[in-house]
mmCIF file of C-alpha atoms in Angstrom:
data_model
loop_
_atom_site.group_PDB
_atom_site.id
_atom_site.type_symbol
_atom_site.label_atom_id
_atom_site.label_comp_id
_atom_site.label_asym_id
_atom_site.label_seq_id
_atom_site.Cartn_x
_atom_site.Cartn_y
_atom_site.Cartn_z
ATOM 1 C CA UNK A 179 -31.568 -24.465 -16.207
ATOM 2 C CA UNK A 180 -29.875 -22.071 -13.875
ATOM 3 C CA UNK A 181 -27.712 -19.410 -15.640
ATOM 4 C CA UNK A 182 -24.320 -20.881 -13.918
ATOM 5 C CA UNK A 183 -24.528 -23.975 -15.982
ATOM 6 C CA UNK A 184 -23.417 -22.301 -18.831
ATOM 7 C CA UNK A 185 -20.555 -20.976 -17.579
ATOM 8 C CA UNK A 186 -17.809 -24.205 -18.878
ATOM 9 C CA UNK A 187 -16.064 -25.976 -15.599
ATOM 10 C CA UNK A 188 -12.424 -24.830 -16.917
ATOM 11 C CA UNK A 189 -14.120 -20.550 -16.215
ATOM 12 C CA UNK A 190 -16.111 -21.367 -13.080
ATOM 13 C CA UNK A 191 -14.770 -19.485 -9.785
ATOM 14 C CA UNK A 192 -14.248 -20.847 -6.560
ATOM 15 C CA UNK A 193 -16.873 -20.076 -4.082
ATOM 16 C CA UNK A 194 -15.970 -18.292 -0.704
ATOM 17 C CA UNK A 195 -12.651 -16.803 0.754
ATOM 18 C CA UNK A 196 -10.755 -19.041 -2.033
ATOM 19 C CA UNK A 197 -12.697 -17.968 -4.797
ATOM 20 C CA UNK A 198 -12.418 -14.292 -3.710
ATOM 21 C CA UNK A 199 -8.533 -14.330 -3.564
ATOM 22 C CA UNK A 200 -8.194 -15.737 -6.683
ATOM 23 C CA UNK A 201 -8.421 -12.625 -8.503
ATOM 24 C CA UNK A 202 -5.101 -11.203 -8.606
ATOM 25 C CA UNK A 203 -6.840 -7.368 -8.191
ATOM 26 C CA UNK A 204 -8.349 -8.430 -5.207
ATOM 27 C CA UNK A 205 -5.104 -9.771 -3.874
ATOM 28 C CA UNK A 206 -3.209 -6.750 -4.738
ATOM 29 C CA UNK A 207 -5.795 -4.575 -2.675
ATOM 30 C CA UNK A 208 -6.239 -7.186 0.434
ATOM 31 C CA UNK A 209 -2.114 -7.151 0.823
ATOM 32 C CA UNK A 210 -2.223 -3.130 0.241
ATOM 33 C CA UNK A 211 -5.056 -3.030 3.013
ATOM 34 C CA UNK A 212 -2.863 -5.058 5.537
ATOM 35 C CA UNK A 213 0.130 -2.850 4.510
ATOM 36 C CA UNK A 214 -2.282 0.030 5.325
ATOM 37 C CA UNK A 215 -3.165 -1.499 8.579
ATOM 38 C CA UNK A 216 0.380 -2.028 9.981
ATOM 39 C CA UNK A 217 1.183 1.790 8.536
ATOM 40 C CA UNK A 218 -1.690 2.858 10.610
ATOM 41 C CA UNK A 219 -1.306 0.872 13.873
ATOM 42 C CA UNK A 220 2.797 2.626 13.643
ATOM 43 C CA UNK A 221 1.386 6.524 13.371
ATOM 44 C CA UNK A 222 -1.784 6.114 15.771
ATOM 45 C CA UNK A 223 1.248 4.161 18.405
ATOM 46 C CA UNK A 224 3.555 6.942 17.536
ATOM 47 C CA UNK A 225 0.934 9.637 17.759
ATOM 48 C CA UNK A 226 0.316 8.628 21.121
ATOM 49 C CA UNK A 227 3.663 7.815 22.724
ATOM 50 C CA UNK A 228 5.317 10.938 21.325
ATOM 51 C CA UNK A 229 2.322 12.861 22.361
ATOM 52 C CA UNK A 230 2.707 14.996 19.288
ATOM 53 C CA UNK A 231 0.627 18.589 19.643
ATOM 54 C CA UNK A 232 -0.427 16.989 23.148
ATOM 55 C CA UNK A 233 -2.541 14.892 21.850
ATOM 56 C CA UNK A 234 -1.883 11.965 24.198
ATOM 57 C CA UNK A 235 -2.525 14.623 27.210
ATOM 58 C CA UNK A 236 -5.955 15.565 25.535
ATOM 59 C CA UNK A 237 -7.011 11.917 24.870
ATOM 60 C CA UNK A 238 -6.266 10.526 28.150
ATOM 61 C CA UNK A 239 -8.033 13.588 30.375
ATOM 62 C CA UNK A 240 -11.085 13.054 28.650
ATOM 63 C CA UNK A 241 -14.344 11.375 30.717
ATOM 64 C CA UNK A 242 -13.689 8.680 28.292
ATOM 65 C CA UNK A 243 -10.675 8.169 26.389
ATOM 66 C CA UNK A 244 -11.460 5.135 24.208
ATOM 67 C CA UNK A 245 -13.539 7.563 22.152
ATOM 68 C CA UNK A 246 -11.549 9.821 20.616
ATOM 69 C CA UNK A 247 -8.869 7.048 20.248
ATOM 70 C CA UNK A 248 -11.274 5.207 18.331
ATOM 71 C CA UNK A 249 -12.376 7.927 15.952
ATOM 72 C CA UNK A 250 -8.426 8.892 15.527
ATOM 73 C CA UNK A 251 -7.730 5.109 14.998
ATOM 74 C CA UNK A 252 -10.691 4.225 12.370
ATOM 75 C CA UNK A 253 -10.408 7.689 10.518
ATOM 76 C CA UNK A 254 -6.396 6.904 10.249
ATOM 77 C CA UNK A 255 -7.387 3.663 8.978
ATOM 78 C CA UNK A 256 -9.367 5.007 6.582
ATOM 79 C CA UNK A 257 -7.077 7.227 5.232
ATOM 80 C CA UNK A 258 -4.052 5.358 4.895
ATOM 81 C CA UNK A 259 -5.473 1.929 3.459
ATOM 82 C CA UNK A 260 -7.097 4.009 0.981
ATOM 83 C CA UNK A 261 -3.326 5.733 -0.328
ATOM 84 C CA UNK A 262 -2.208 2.528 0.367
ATOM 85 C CA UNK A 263 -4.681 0.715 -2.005
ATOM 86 C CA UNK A 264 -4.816 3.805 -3.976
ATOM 87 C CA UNK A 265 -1.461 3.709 -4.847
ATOM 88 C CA UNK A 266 -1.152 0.124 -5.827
ATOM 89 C CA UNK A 267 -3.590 0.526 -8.557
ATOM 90 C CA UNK A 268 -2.277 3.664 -9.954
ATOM 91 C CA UNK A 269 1.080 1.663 -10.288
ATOM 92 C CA UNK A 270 -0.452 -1.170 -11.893
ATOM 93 C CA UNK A 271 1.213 -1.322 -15.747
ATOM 94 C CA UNK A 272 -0.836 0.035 -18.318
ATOM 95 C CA UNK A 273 -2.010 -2.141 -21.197
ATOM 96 C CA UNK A 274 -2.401 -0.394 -24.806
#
């Protein structure tokens, strides 16, 4: 007898994308993430239109200038979904 059938019907998850996003924690970090995303998408855009420090002058007279965009893009992204994220657990309410 496989270990899942005793797990009742009324506790079993859904399988798959559904299944996943039917935790409410997972949720709340998935809609943090995309709020992270959006927040990144503004500063890397704003980064390079403003050309802050020169950095748009620095990108764009490299050899190839899709590589340093991409490492400013991804470690932006990594940074700011994780305060993002980050800061939607730390403001989840405390049980006692």
């Amino acid at each position: 007898m496989p270990i899942t059938d005793l797990v009742p019907p009324s506790r079993r998850q859904e399988k798959g994308v559904k299944g996943v996003f039917s935790n409410p924690l997972m949720r709340l970090l998935a809609i943090n993430w995309l709020i992270g995303f959006a927040a990144t998408v503004l500063i890397f855009c704003g980064l390079l239109l403003t050309n802050a420090a020169g950095l748009q002058d620095l990108i764009f007279n490299s050899e190839e200038p899709w590589i340093p965009m991409a490492l400013l893009f991804f470690g932006l992204l990594i940074t700011i979904c994780s305060v993002a994220m980050g800061a939607a657990v730390m403001s989840l309410p405390k049980d006692d």
